[in-house]
Short mmCIF file of C-alpha atoms and ligand atoms in Angstrom, two decimals:
data_model
loop_
_atom_site.label_atom_id
_atom_site.label_comp_id
_atom_site.label_asym_id
_atom_site.label_seq_id
_atom_site.Cartn_x
_atom_site.Cartn_y
_atom_site.Cartn_z
CA MET A 427 -25.70 -32.72 -33.84
CA LYS A 428 -26.94 -31.86 -37.44
CA HIS A 429 -30.28 -33.75 -37.31
CA LEU A 430 -31.40 -31.78 -33.97
CA PRO A 431 -33.59 -28.84 -34.52
CA ARG A 432 -31.41 -25.72 -33.96
CA THR A 433 -32.54 -24.51 -30.51
CA ARG A 434 -32.40 -28.11 -29.32
CA ALA A 435 -28.68 -28.69 -30.43
CA ALA A 436 -28.05 -24.90 -28.83
CA PHE A 437 -29.61 -26.27 -25.55
CA TYR A 438 -27.49 -29.41 -25.72
CA ALA A 439 -24.35 -27.71 -26.48
CA ALA A 440 -24.76 -25.25 -23.58
CA LEU A 441 -25.74 -28.16 -21.26
CA ILE A 442 -22.38 -30.01 -22.16
CA ALA A 443 -20.35 -26.85 -21.91
CA THR A 444 -21.96 -25.80 -18.51
CA LEU A 445 -21.16 -29.38 -17.02
CA LEU A 446 -17.83 -29.18 -18.25
CA THR A 447 -16.91 -25.66 -17.39
CA GLY A 448 -19.25 -25.31 -14.35
CA HIS A 449 -20.68 -22.02 -15.36
CA ALA A 450 -24.19 -21.52 -15.43
CA PHE A 451 -24.28 -20.14 -19.10
CA ALA A 452 -21.57 -20.98 -21.18
CA GLN A 453 -22.16 -18.72 -23.94
CA PRO A 454 -22.57 -15.35 -22.33
CA PRO A 455 -24.64 -12.58 -23.52
CA ALA A 456 -22.86 -10.27 -26.09
CA THR A 457 -20.92 -7.23 -24.95
CA THR A 458 -21.90 -4.19 -26.53
CA ILE A 459 -19.48 -1.46 -27.22
CA THR A 460 -20.13 1.91 -29.10
CA VAL A 461 -17.22 3.70 -30.27
CA ARG A 462 -18.09 7.45 -30.04
CA LEU A 463 -16.20 8.89 -33.08
CA ASP A 464 -18.07 12.11 -32.52
CA GLN A 465 -16.49 12.60 -29.30
CA ALA A 466 -12.92 12.62 -30.21
CA ARG A 467 -10.75 15.23 -27.91
CA ASP A 468 -8.16 14.21 -26.09
CA THR A 469 -4.76 12.83 -27.03
CA ILE A 470 -3.33 9.58 -25.63
CA SER A 471 0.10 10.68 -24.32
CA LYS A 472 2.79 8.42 -25.70
CA HIS A 473 4.37 9.17 -22.07
CA ILE A 474 1.72 6.65 -20.65
CA TYR A 475 3.93 4.05 -22.52
CA GLY A 476 6.85 4.84 -19.75
CA HIS A 477 9.19 2.12 -18.19
CA PHE A 478 10.97 2.12 -15.11
CA ALA A 479 14.68 1.07 -14.17
CA GLU A 480 15.78 0.61 -10.57
CA HIS A 481 19.36 -0.69 -8.89
CA LEU A 482 17.26 -3.22 -7.82
CA GLY A 483 18.28 -6.94 -7.99
CA ARG A 484 19.05 -7.50 -11.74
CA CYS A 485 17.34 -4.97 -13.67
CA ILE A 486 20.41 -2.80 -14.32
CA TYR A 487 23.41 -4.99 -13.40
CA GLY A 488 22.59 -7.98 -15.76
CA GLY A 489 19.46 -6.51 -17.16
CA PHE A 490 20.49 -3.39 -18.95
CA TYR A 491 24.21 -3.52 -18.04
CA VAL A 492 27.01 -6.33 -18.33
CA GLY A 493 30.29 -4.36 -18.23
CA GLU A 494 32.68 -2.97 -20.73
CA ASP A 495 34.45 -5.97 -20.39
CA ASN A 496 32.01 -8.93 -21.15
CA ARG A 497 33.18 -10.80 -23.98
CA LYS A 498 30.18 -13.26 -23.59
CA ILE A 499 27.01 -10.99 -24.32
CA PRO A 500 27.00 -8.44 -27.45
CA HIS A 501 27.06 -4.91 -25.72
CA THR A 502 27.38 -1.07 -26.55
CA ASN A 503 29.73 0.39 -23.78
CA GLY A 504 28.71 -2.33 -21.62
CA VAL A 505 24.56 -2.29 -22.46
CA ARG A 506 23.21 -5.36 -23.65
CA ASN A 507 22.40 -4.63 -27.45
CA ASP A 508 19.91 -7.36 -27.35
CA VAL A 509 17.61 -5.36 -24.59
CA VAL A 510 18.17 -2.32 -26.42
CA GLU A 511 16.76 -3.57 -29.72
CA ALA A 512 13.82 -5.13 -27.77
CA LEU A 513 12.94 -1.79 -26.07
CA ARG A 514 13.28 -0.12 -29.38
CA GLN A 515 10.75 -2.14 -30.97
CA LEU A 516 8.55 -1.13 -28.19
CA GLN A 517 9.25 2.63 -28.75
CA ILE A 518 9.45 3.39 -25.07
CA PRO A 519 8.91 6.95 -24.62
CA ASN A 520 10.51 7.34 -21.32
CA LEU A 521 12.81 5.62 -18.80
CA ARG A 522 12.53 6.23 -15.04
CA TRP A 523 15.91 5.87 -13.11
CA PRO A 524 17.88 5.41 -10.52
CA GLY A 525 14.49 4.41 -8.50
CA GLY A 526 12.15 3.69 -6.42
CA CYS A 527 13.30 3.41 -3.02
CA PHE A 528 16.98 3.50 -4.04
CA ALA A 529 16.65 7.00 -5.36
CA ASP A 530 16.60 8.62 -1.93
CA THR A 531 19.78 6.64 -0.90
CA TYR A 532 21.50 7.67 -4.28
CA HIS A 533 23.94 10.59 -4.40
CA TRP A 534 24.66 10.77 -8.18
CA LYS A 535 28.54 12.14 -7.60
CA ASP A 536 29.02 8.56 -6.56
CA GLY A 537 28.17 7.34 -10.02
CA ILE A 538 30.10 9.91 -12.37
CA GLY A 539 34.09 10.38 -13.52
CA PRO A 540 36.67 7.28 -13.86
CA LYS A 541 34.64 3.71 -12.77
CA GLN A 542 37.70 2.25 -10.72
CA GLN A 543 37.46 5.34 -8.76
CA ARG A 544 33.93 5.37 -8.01
CA PRO A 545 32.97 4.41 -4.34
CA SER A 546 30.97 1.49 -3.51
CA ILE A 547 27.81 1.76 -1.20
CA VAL A 548 25.41 -0.72 0.02
CA ASN A 549 22.03 -0.84 -1.43
CA THR A 550 20.08 -0.86 1.72
CA TRP A 551 16.56 -1.31 0.21
CA TRP A 552 17.34 -4.12 -2.17
CA GLY A 553 19.21 -7.17 -0.65
CA GLY A 554 21.88 -5.40 1.04
CA VAL A 555 24.23 -6.11 -1.50
CA THR A 556 27.17 -3.79 -2.55
CA GLU A 557 26.60 -1.23 -5.50
CA ASN A 558 29.99 -0.07 -6.97
CA ASN A 559 28.42 2.52 -8.94
CA SER A 560 29.75 1.65 -12.34
CA PHE A 561 26.32 2.21 -14.20
CA GLY A 562 25.66 6.11 -13.27
CA THR A 563 24.36 9.38 -14.89
CA HIS A 564 26.12 8.98 -17.99
CA ASP A 565 25.78 5.51 -18.51
CA PHE A 566 22.09 5.88 -17.79
CA LEU A 567 21.39 9.19 -20.28
CA ASN A 568 23.48 7.33 -22.84
CA LEU A 569 21.62 4.27 -22.61
CA CYS A 570 18.38 6.57 -23.42
CA GLU A 571 19.84 7.97 -26.37
CA LEU A 572 20.26 4.48 -27.68
CA LEU A 573 16.74 3.61 -26.89
CA GLY A 574 15.55 6.90 -28.23
CA THR A 575 13.72 7.50 -24.90
CA GLU A 576 13.22 10.38 -22.42
CA PRO A 577 15.06 10.19 -19.33
CA TYR A 578 13.12 10.52 -16.06
CA LEU A 579 15.43 11.33 -13.27
CA ALA A 580 14.16 10.64 -9.55
CA GLY A 581 15.80 12.90 -7.21
CA ASN A 582 17.25 12.02 -3.83
CA ILE A 583 15.40 14.48 -1.29
CA GLY A 584 15.24 11.76 1.66
CA SER A 585 19.00 11.75 2.31
CA GLY A 586 19.96 14.04 -0.09
CA GLN A 587 20.60 17.96 -0.41
CA VAL A 588 19.09 20.57 -1.98
CA GLN A 589 22.36 21.83 -3.38
CA GLU A 590 23.09 18.04 -4.59
CA LEU A 591 20.03 18.10 -6.75
CA ALA A 592 20.38 21.63 -8.13
CA ASP A 593 23.93 20.46 -9.13
CA TRP A 594 22.45 17.40 -10.63
CA VAL A 595 20.29 19.31 -12.76
CA GLN A 596 23.18 21.84 -13.87
CA TYR A 597 25.37 19.05 -14.67
CA VAL A 598 23.06 17.24 -17.05
CA ASN A 599 21.28 20.27 -18.39
CA PHE A 600 23.37 23.47 -18.29
CA GLY A 601 24.82 24.50 -21.84
CA GLY A 602 26.91 27.46 -20.47
CA GLU A 603 29.97 27.77 -18.41
CA SER A 604 29.61 26.44 -14.53
CA PRO A 605 31.24 24.42 -12.05
CA MET A 606 28.88 21.47 -12.90
CA SER A 607 29.15 21.78 -16.93
CA ALA A 608 32.83 21.84 -16.71
CA LEU A 609 32.93 18.83 -14.44
CA ARG A 610 30.33 17.22 -17.20
CA LYS A 611 32.81 17.99 -19.83
CA GLU A 612 35.96 16.52 -17.86
CA ASN A 613 34.06 13.33 -17.94
CA GLY A 614 33.57 13.28 -21.76
CA ARG A 615 30.31 14.84 -22.35
CA ASP A 616 30.21 18.54 -24.12
CA GLN A 617 26.50 19.00 -24.82
CA PRO A 618 23.94 18.84 -22.19
CA TRP A 619 21.29 16.13 -22.48
CA ASN A 620 18.36 18.53 -21.41
CA VAL A 621 16.49 16.18 -18.89
CA LYS A 622 13.23 17.49 -19.16
CA TYR A 623 11.37 15.02 -16.39
CA TRP A 624 12.55 15.17 -12.50
CA GLY A 625 11.01 13.23 -9.72
CA ILE A 626 11.40 15.42 -6.20
CA GLY A 627 11.95 12.33 -4.41
CA ASN A 628 9.98 8.93 -4.34
CA GLU A 629 7.33 7.54 -1.76
CA ALA A 630 7.91 10.40 0.49
CA TRP A 631 5.14 8.75 2.83
CA GLY A 632 7.54 5.58 3.02
CA CYS A 633 11.00 4.78 2.08
CA GLY A 634 11.51 8.36 0.79
CA GLY A 635 11.82 9.57 4.24
CA ASN A 636 8.23 8.68 5.95
CA MET A 637 7.22 12.21 5.65
CA THR A 638 3.70 13.43 6.17
CA ALA A 639 1.49 15.00 3.47
CA ASP A 640 2.25 18.79 5.05
CA TYR A 641 6.00 18.47 5.69
CA TYR A 642 6.50 17.03 2.02
CA ALA A 643 4.54 19.71 0.43
CA ASN A 644 7.28 22.04 2.18
CA GLU A 645 10.11 19.86 0.88
CA TYR A 646 8.67 19.91 -2.10
CA ARG A 647 8.35 23.47 -2.69
CA LYS A 648 11.91 24.25 -1.43
CA TYR A 649 13.48 21.52 -3.78
CA ALA A 650 11.36 22.30 -6.91
CA THR A 651 12.44 25.78 -6.71
CA PHE A 652 16.13 24.57 -7.26
CA VAL A 653 15.29 22.25 -10.02
CA ARG A 654 15.88 25.15 -12.64
CA ASP A 655 14.74 25.27 -16.15
CA TRP A 656 17.78 26.21 -18.13
CA THR A 657 15.82 26.51 -21.15
CA ASN A 658 14.53 29.82 -19.49
CA ASN A 659 10.93 28.74 -18.82
CA LYS A 660 10.47 27.36 -22.38
CA GLY A 661 8.62 24.19 -20.72
CA GLY A 662 12.10 22.51 -20.81
CA ILE A 663 11.05 21.07 -17.03
CA PHE A 664 8.61 19.00 -15.68
CA ARG A 665 8.67 18.39 -12.14
CA ILE A 666 6.68 15.45 -10.70
CA ALA A 667 5.66 15.08 -6.83
CA SER A 668 5.85 11.90 -5.22
CA GLY A 669 2.54 10.70 -4.85
CA ALA A 670 -0.10 8.93 -3.04
CA SER A 671 0.02 4.93 -2.44
CA SER A 672 -3.27 3.52 -4.08
CA ASP A 673 -6.28 5.27 -2.06
CA ASP A 674 -4.59 8.03 0.23
CA TYR A 675 -6.65 10.79 -1.13
CA ASN A 676 -5.38 13.21 1.44
CA TRP A 677 -2.00 12.92 0.23
CA THR A 678 -2.87 14.27 -3.34
CA GLU A 679 -5.46 16.83 -1.89
CA VAL A 680 -2.73 18.13 0.63
CA LEU A 681 0.01 18.56 -2.34
CA MET A 682 -2.49 20.07 -4.68
CA LYS A 683 -3.74 22.48 -2.31
CA ASN A 684 -0.32 23.47 -0.80
CA ILE A 685 2.26 23.61 -3.92
CA PRO A 686 2.18 26.41 -6.17
CA LYS A 687 1.11 25.58 -9.99
CA SER A 688 4.23 27.33 -10.92
CA LEU A 689 6.16 24.72 -9.31
CA LEU A 690 4.24 21.51 -10.18
CA GLU A 691 3.50 19.92 -13.40
CA GLY A 692 2.87 16.38 -12.47
CA VAL A 693 1.87 14.35 -9.12
CA ALA A 694 2.50 10.81 -9.16
CA LEU A 695 0.38 7.82 -7.93
CA HIS A 696 1.70 4.31 -7.21
CA HIS A 697 -0.66 1.48 -7.41
CA TYR A 698 0.27 -2.44 -7.38
CA ALA A 699 -1.88 -5.49 -8.35
CA VAL A 700 -0.74 -7.42 -5.03
CA ILE A 701 -3.29 -9.81 -3.71
CA ASP A 702 -2.05 -9.19 0.07
CA TRP A 703 1.56 -7.73 0.85
CA GLU A 704 1.85 -10.56 3.50
CA LYS A 705 0.70 -13.48 1.08
CA LYS A 706 1.48 -12.34 -2.49
CA GLY A 707 0.88 -15.54 -3.80
CA PRO A 708 3.08 -17.42 -6.79
CA SER A 709 3.80 -15.70 -10.23
CA THR A 710 3.14 -19.03 -12.05
CA THR A 711 1.10 -21.75 -10.43
CA PHE A 712 -1.72 -19.47 -9.00
CA SER A 713 -5.19 -20.47 -8.94
CA GLU A 714 -8.28 -19.08 -10.36
CA SER A 715 -9.21 -17.37 -7.45
CA GLN A 716 -5.80 -15.80 -6.92
CA TYR A 717 -5.96 -14.61 -10.41
CA PHE A 718 -9.53 -13.20 -9.65
CA THR A 719 -8.22 -11.16 -6.85
CA THR A 720 -5.16 -9.65 -8.50
CA MET A 721 -7.64 -8.74 -11.30
CA GLN A 722 -9.84 -7.06 -8.89
CA ARG A 723 -6.44 -4.99 -7.45
CA ALA A 724 -5.74 -4.34 -11.01
CA LEU A 725 -9.03 -3.13 -11.94
CA ARG A 726 -9.07 -0.92 -8.84
CA MET A 727 -6.90 1.51 -10.93
CA GLU A 728 -10.10 2.79 -12.28
CA GLU A 729 -11.56 4.02 -9.31
CA LEU A 730 -8.23 5.43 -8.22
CA ILE A 731 -7.68 7.70 -10.90
CA ARG A 732 -11.43 8.61 -10.94
CA LYS A 733 -10.95 9.63 -6.98
CA HIS A 734 -7.53 11.21 -7.61
CA SER A 735 -8.53 13.15 -10.65
CA ALA A 736 -11.64 14.39 -8.97
CA VAL A 737 -9.34 15.85 -6.10
CA MET A 738 -7.19 17.43 -8.59
CA ASP A 739 -10.03 18.89 -10.40
CA LYS A 740 -10.80 21.08 -7.55
CA TYR A 741 -7.46 22.89 -7.47
CA ASP A 742 -6.66 22.36 -11.06
CA PRO A 743 -9.92 22.64 -13.11
CA ALA A 744 -7.96 23.21 -16.28
CA LYS A 745 -5.94 19.98 -15.87
CA LYS A 746 -2.42 21.59 -16.08
CA VAL A 747 -0.97 19.32 -13.33
CA ALA A 748 -0.78 15.48 -14.97
CA LEU A 749 -1.27 12.53 -12.83
CA VAL A 750 1.85 10.29 -13.47
CA VAL A 751 1.21 6.76 -12.51
CA ASP A 752 5.17 6.14 -12.27
CA GLU A 753 4.74 2.57 -10.59
CA TRP A 754 2.27 0.29 -11.50
CA GLY A 755 2.12 -3.50 -12.27
CA GLY A 756 1.70 -7.12 -10.61
CA TRP A 757 3.59 -8.13 -7.46
CA TYR A 758 4.00 -11.87 -6.55
CA GLU A 759 6.32 -13.91 -4.57
CA VAL A 760 9.75 -13.87 -5.88
CA GLU A 761 10.87 -16.97 -8.10
CA PRO A 762 11.68 -20.03 -5.88
CA GLY A 763 15.41 -19.95 -5.27
CA THR A 764 15.96 -16.41 -6.05
CA ASN A 765 16.95 -13.56 -3.68
CA PRO A 766 13.89 -12.13 -2.02
CA GLY A 767 15.27 -8.75 -2.21
CA PHE A 768 15.48 -8.92 -5.76
CA LEU A 769 11.75 -9.12 -6.77
CA PHE A 770 12.42 -11.39 -9.53
CA GLN A 771 9.02 -12.93 -10.87
CA GLN A 772 7.73 -14.71 -13.87
CA ASN A 773 5.05 -13.48 -16.23
CA THR A 774 2.30 -15.04 -17.32
CA MET A 775 -1.02 -14.51 -18.94
CA ARG A 776 -2.47 -13.07 -15.92
CA ASP A 777 0.03 -10.27 -16.29
CA ALA A 778 -1.11 -9.76 -20.04
CA MET A 779 -4.68 -9.11 -18.61
CA ILE A 780 -3.32 -6.64 -16.02
CA ALA A 781 -1.23 -4.72 -18.93
CA GLY A 782 -4.20 -4.87 -21.34
CA THR A 783 -6.70 -3.44 -18.59
CA THR A 784 -4.60 -1.00 -17.08
CA LEU A 785 -3.61 0.49 -20.41
CA ASN A 786 -7.42 0.70 -21.40
CA ILE A 787 -8.03 2.36 -18.23
CA PHE A 788 -5.10 5.01 -18.80
CA HIS A 789 -6.41 5.71 -22.50
CA ASN A 790 -9.70 6.48 -21.18
CA HIS A 791 -8.53 8.81 -18.53
CA CYS A 792 -5.86 10.41 -20.82
CA ASP A 793 -7.19 13.77 -19.95
CA ARG A 794 -5.28 13.70 -16.69
CA VAL A 795 -3.40 10.45 -16.70
CA ARG A 796 -0.40 11.60 -19.20
CA MET A 797 2.31 9.71 -18.03
CA ALA A 798 2.83 6.30 -16.59
CA ASN A 799 5.77 3.51 -15.55
CA LEU A 800 5.54 0.04 -15.63
CA ALA A 801 7.23 -1.67 -12.64
CA GLN A 802 10.12 -2.49 -13.97
CA ALA A 803 11.40 -3.04 -17.37
CA VAL A 804 13.90 -5.70 -17.07
CA ASN A 805 14.15 -8.69 -14.29
CA VAL A 806 12.03 -7.10 -11.86
CA LEU A 807 8.52 -7.21 -11.12
CA GLN A 808 6.02 -7.27 -14.04
CA ALA A 809 9.01 -7.17 -16.39
CA VAL A 810 8.57 -6.85 -20.23
CA ILE A 811 11.85 -8.76 -20.51
CA LEU A 812 13.78 -11.37 -18.74
CA THR A 813 17.42 -12.05 -19.01
CA GLN A 814 19.76 -15.15 -17.90
CA GLU A 815 23.31 -14.69 -18.45
CA GLU A 816 23.41 -14.20 -22.43
CA LYS A 817 19.73 -15.62 -22.79
CA MET A 818 16.84 -12.89 -23.28
CA MET A 819 13.28 -13.50 -23.33
CA LEU A 820 10.06 -11.43 -24.11
CA THR A 821 7.22 -11.83 -21.62
CA PRO A 822 3.46 -11.72 -22.30
CA THR A 823 3.35 -8.15 -21.04
CA TYR A 824 6.20 -6.92 -23.63
CA HIS A 825 3.76 -8.11 -26.47
CA VAL A 826 0.51 -6.36 -25.02
CA MET A 827 2.73 -3.28 -24.79
CA GLU A 828 3.90 -3.90 -28.59
CA MET A 829 0.55 -4.42 -29.59
CA TYR A 830 -0.81 -1.49 -27.90
CA LYS A 831 1.92 0.83 -29.13
CA VAL A 832 -0.28 2.13 -32.12
CA HIS A 833 -2.19 4.12 -29.42
CA GLN A 834 0.88 6.10 -28.57
CA GLY A 835 0.07 9.96 -29.33
CA ALA A 836 -3.22 8.94 -30.85
CA VAL A 837 -6.84 10.71 -30.31
CA LEU A 838 -8.92 8.74 -28.06
CA LEU A 839 -12.15 7.86 -29.25
CA PRO A 840 -14.40 7.20 -25.98
CA VAL A 841 -16.05 3.97 -25.85
CA GLU A 842 -19.31 2.94 -24.23
CA VAL A 843 -19.00 -0.42 -22.97
CA GLN A 844 -21.66 -3.05 -21.50
CA THR A 845 -20.39 -6.28 -20.38
CA PRO A 846 -21.53 -9.22 -18.54
CA ALA A 847 -19.56 -10.13 -15.39
CA TYR A 848 -16.93 -12.53 -14.65
CA GLY A 849 -17.27 -13.95 -11.40
CA VAL A 850 -15.48 -15.89 -8.76
CA GLY A 851 -17.72 -17.14 -5.74
CA ASN A 852 -20.02 -14.17 -5.18
CA GLU A 853 -17.49 -11.57 -6.42
CA LYS A 854 -17.65 -10.05 -10.11
CA LEU A 855 -15.68 -7.94 -12.46
CA PRO A 856 -16.69 -6.78 -16.01
CA ALA A 857 -15.26 -9.29 -18.28
CA VAL A 858 -14.47 -7.22 -21.33
CA SER A 859 -12.48 -4.05 -21.13
CA ALA A 860 -12.13 -1.73 -24.27
CA SER A 861 -10.40 1.48 -25.52
CA ALA A 862 -10.00 3.17 -28.93
CA SER A 863 -8.40 5.64 -30.87
CA ARG A 864 -7.36 7.50 -34.31
CA ASP A 865 -4.08 7.86 -35.34
CA ARG A 866 -2.53 10.83 -37.30
CA ASN A 867 -3.16 8.82 -40.81
CA GLY A 868 -6.85 8.28 -39.97
CA ARG A 869 -6.54 4.47 -38.95
CA LEU A 870 -9.08 3.51 -36.07
CA HIS A 871 -7.33 1.05 -33.19
CA VAL A 872 -9.52 -0.88 -31.10
CA SER A 873 -7.94 -2.75 -27.80
CA LEU A 874 -10.24 -5.38 -26.02
CA VAL A 875 -9.35 -7.63 -23.27
CA ASN A 876 -11.45 -10.49 -22.37
CA ILE A 877 -10.22 -11.64 -18.55
CA ASP A 878 -12.83 -14.12 -18.07
CA ALA A 879 -10.90 -17.29 -17.37
CA ALA A 880 -13.30 -19.96 -18.96
CA ARG A 881 -16.11 -18.35 -21.19
CA ALA A 882 -15.22 -16.89 -24.59
CA HIS A 883 -17.18 -13.43 -25.07
CA PRO A 884 -19.10 -12.39 -27.99
CA VAL A 885 -18.91 -8.67 -29.00
CA ALA A 886 -21.07 -6.24 -31.09
CA LEU A 887 -19.15 -3.10 -31.75
CA ALA A 888 -20.96 -0.30 -32.90
CA LEU A 889 -19.27 2.49 -35.04
CA PRO A 890 -21.46 5.35 -35.57
CA ALA A 891 -20.70 7.62 -38.55
CA SER A 892 -17.80 5.89 -39.67
CA LYS A 893 -16.91 5.08 -43.20
CA LEU A 894 -14.68 2.16 -42.30
CA LYS A 895 -14.04 -0.59 -44.85
CA THR A 896 -11.31 -3.09 -43.51
CA VAL A 897 -10.58 -4.65 -40.26
CA THR A 898 -7.60 -6.60 -39.35
CA GLY A 899 -6.23 -7.63 -35.95
CA ARG A 900 -3.66 -9.49 -33.90
CA ILE A 901 -4.36 -11.60 -30.77
CA LEU A 902 -2.52 -12.49 -27.85
CA THR A 903 -3.91 -15.72 -25.65
CA ALA A 904 -2.52 -19.16 -24.60
CA ALA A 905 -3.89 -22.31 -23.72
CA ARG A 906 -3.69 -21.91 -19.99
CA LEU A 907 -3.78 -18.70 -17.94
CA GLN A 908 -0.54 -19.97 -16.17
CA ASP A 909 1.17 -20.31 -19.49
CA HIS A 910 4.44 -18.07 -19.64
CA ASN A 911 7.53 -17.89 -22.04
CA THR A 912 10.85 -19.54 -20.62
CA PHE A 913 14.31 -19.19 -21.84
CA GLU A 914 14.08 -22.66 -23.39
CA THR A 915 10.64 -21.88 -24.96
CA PRO A 916 10.96 -17.93 -25.49
CA ASP A 917 8.06 -17.94 -28.02
CA ARG A 918 5.23 -20.21 -26.75
CA ILE A 919 3.23 -16.77 -26.06
CA LYS A 920 3.29 -14.18 -28.81
CA PRO A 921 0.71 -12.48 -30.88
CA ALA A 922 -0.77 -13.96 -33.91
CA ILE A 923 -2.94 -12.97 -36.51
CA PHE A 924 -6.39 -12.52 -35.69
CA LYS A 925 -9.33 -12.97 -38.59
CA GLY A 926 -12.07 -13.40 -36.24
CA ALA A 927 -13.76 -9.84 -36.99
CA THR A 928 -16.46 -9.44 -39.24
CA LEU A 929 -17.28 -5.60 -40.32
CA ARG A 930 -20.64 -4.89 -41.83
CA GLY A 931 -21.39 -1.15 -42.59
CA GLU A 932 -20.92 0.56 -39.11
CA LYS A 933 -21.33 -2.72 -36.95
CA LEU A 934 -18.28 -5.31 -36.25
CA THR A 935 -18.87 -8.62 -34.75
CA LEU A 936 -16.20 -10.75 -32.86
CA GLN A 937 -15.79 -13.70 -30.37
CA LEU A 938 -13.14 -12.78 -27.90
CA PRO A 939 -11.38 -16.08 -26.40
CA PRO A 940 -10.91 -16.31 -22.70
CA PHE A 941 -8.00 -14.66 -21.18
CA SER A 942 -7.21 -12.75 -24.35
CA VAL A 943 -6.15 -9.60 -25.49
CA VAL A 944 -7.20 -8.30 -29.30
CA VAL A 945 -6.15 -5.11 -30.99
CA LEU A 946 -8.06 -4.39 -34.41
CA GLU A 947 -7.05 -1.89 -36.78
CA LEU A 948 -9.98 -0.49 -39.22
CA GLN A 949 -9.42 1.97 -42.09
O1 LIG B 1207 9.28 -0.97 -7.50
C1 LIG B 1207 9.82 -1.43 -6.25
C2 LIG B 1207 9.51 -0.47 -5.36
O2 LIG B 1207 8.03 -0.47 -5.06
C3 LIG B 1207 9.91 0.76 -5.69
O3 LIG B 1207 11.51 1.00 -5.24
C4 LIG B 1207 9.44 1.57 -4.59
O4 LIG B 1207 9.15 2.93 -4.89
C5 LIG B 1207 7.97 0.99 -4.50
O5 LIG B 1207 7.81 0.93 -3.09
#
């Protein structure tokens, strides 16, 4: 091509690329992003990076906990050291337990005291397997201490009683003398754990009791009254109402209208990126059209947060109540040959796209979204870690969360994004998503995701009124969207150094490869 005039060369290059990719324009117009350093106001709560561990499939048993007597897998009091170490690297801020749907069947007193004496129950929601309660309250709260994370306990209001929940709070949080603190001490724990985050039921509109919004709001008022703050109203308790499923705005409206703000610190929202509940599609052998639909579902989070927040603003203009997205992620068919009730699925670059874009949405709405929990941490749904006996591997989702952790607790810098569409058939989605923040050391981080399955996207980033001198970066991408790590090739997908960004004064340019996540650091 050297001898051709530039414009003709570009024309032929575009023509060849068009023929090869089937896209009308191989080189899309540049995405322009302006980072508004002058509009820094809200902090990105680290709790947006929370995780979720349910008694479901191999999340707890085999995932976190392998038993005190295990001689094959290194552990601390039965908890896998490799999983703890990997999650410590992520700096996970909170961990939700014991469910999910399981929470409203769980009676915490079954899970304390000598393990041989604990009763067995049936896990009615997840595979009908026998649950021997060998992993209970002490095991979970000690795990949180190992992880350096805050526990988020989901209380049972579906099949449980008010007294039961009140006792649980007293058992784990009361420092003085009481029947429950005495029982805790008898079971080997002197000091209370001071658990701040409490869910008042889970999916009360469904597996948590099939309640109406009005009925649940009343139940919430009753239960929340007895979730006592043993720190004497010093902000030691944070109660989260079981929230809406996706676009059930009426649910949020009824809760916000009927629950006094003195009893409510957070309202939940659950939204999964699922193609169709009847036909979820495979986790690795998906088509581009299935990928596109997944991304449509995932990006819907933006609209859901905007609309639920608008309802909340009506009743809480000061934004005291947090929107807590305590279940989110991709949901596909289980891996062939595995128990359908265990929700075990692989994790590809598609999941990295879900994670990167969803976290960008959370950042950009951090004034209201102050907590979130990816479903789930290990071996279930969009897991960050998969285990198989003594083997453990990190998924592309893990790597996105690790790259993005620089945003935890940083100040949001609003971004204005103009980006071309990524389309399949007649449907279109914005190709590039972005968010930016400044950490307490003055470093600026910009996270970019190009969801386009075929085209690289040039990006022109403006940083008005900045005096930045250096840019470094990391990238996560792969040869194919369907690529994933396996126990045999655990490092196929991992972050690499990104040297493709050029900073000139207040302008930065780069090229984002197809289906890639890039995090830049500017100083
Ligand atoms: O995360 C799996 C399940 O999805 C949870 O138990 C439930 O709350 C939701 O429906």
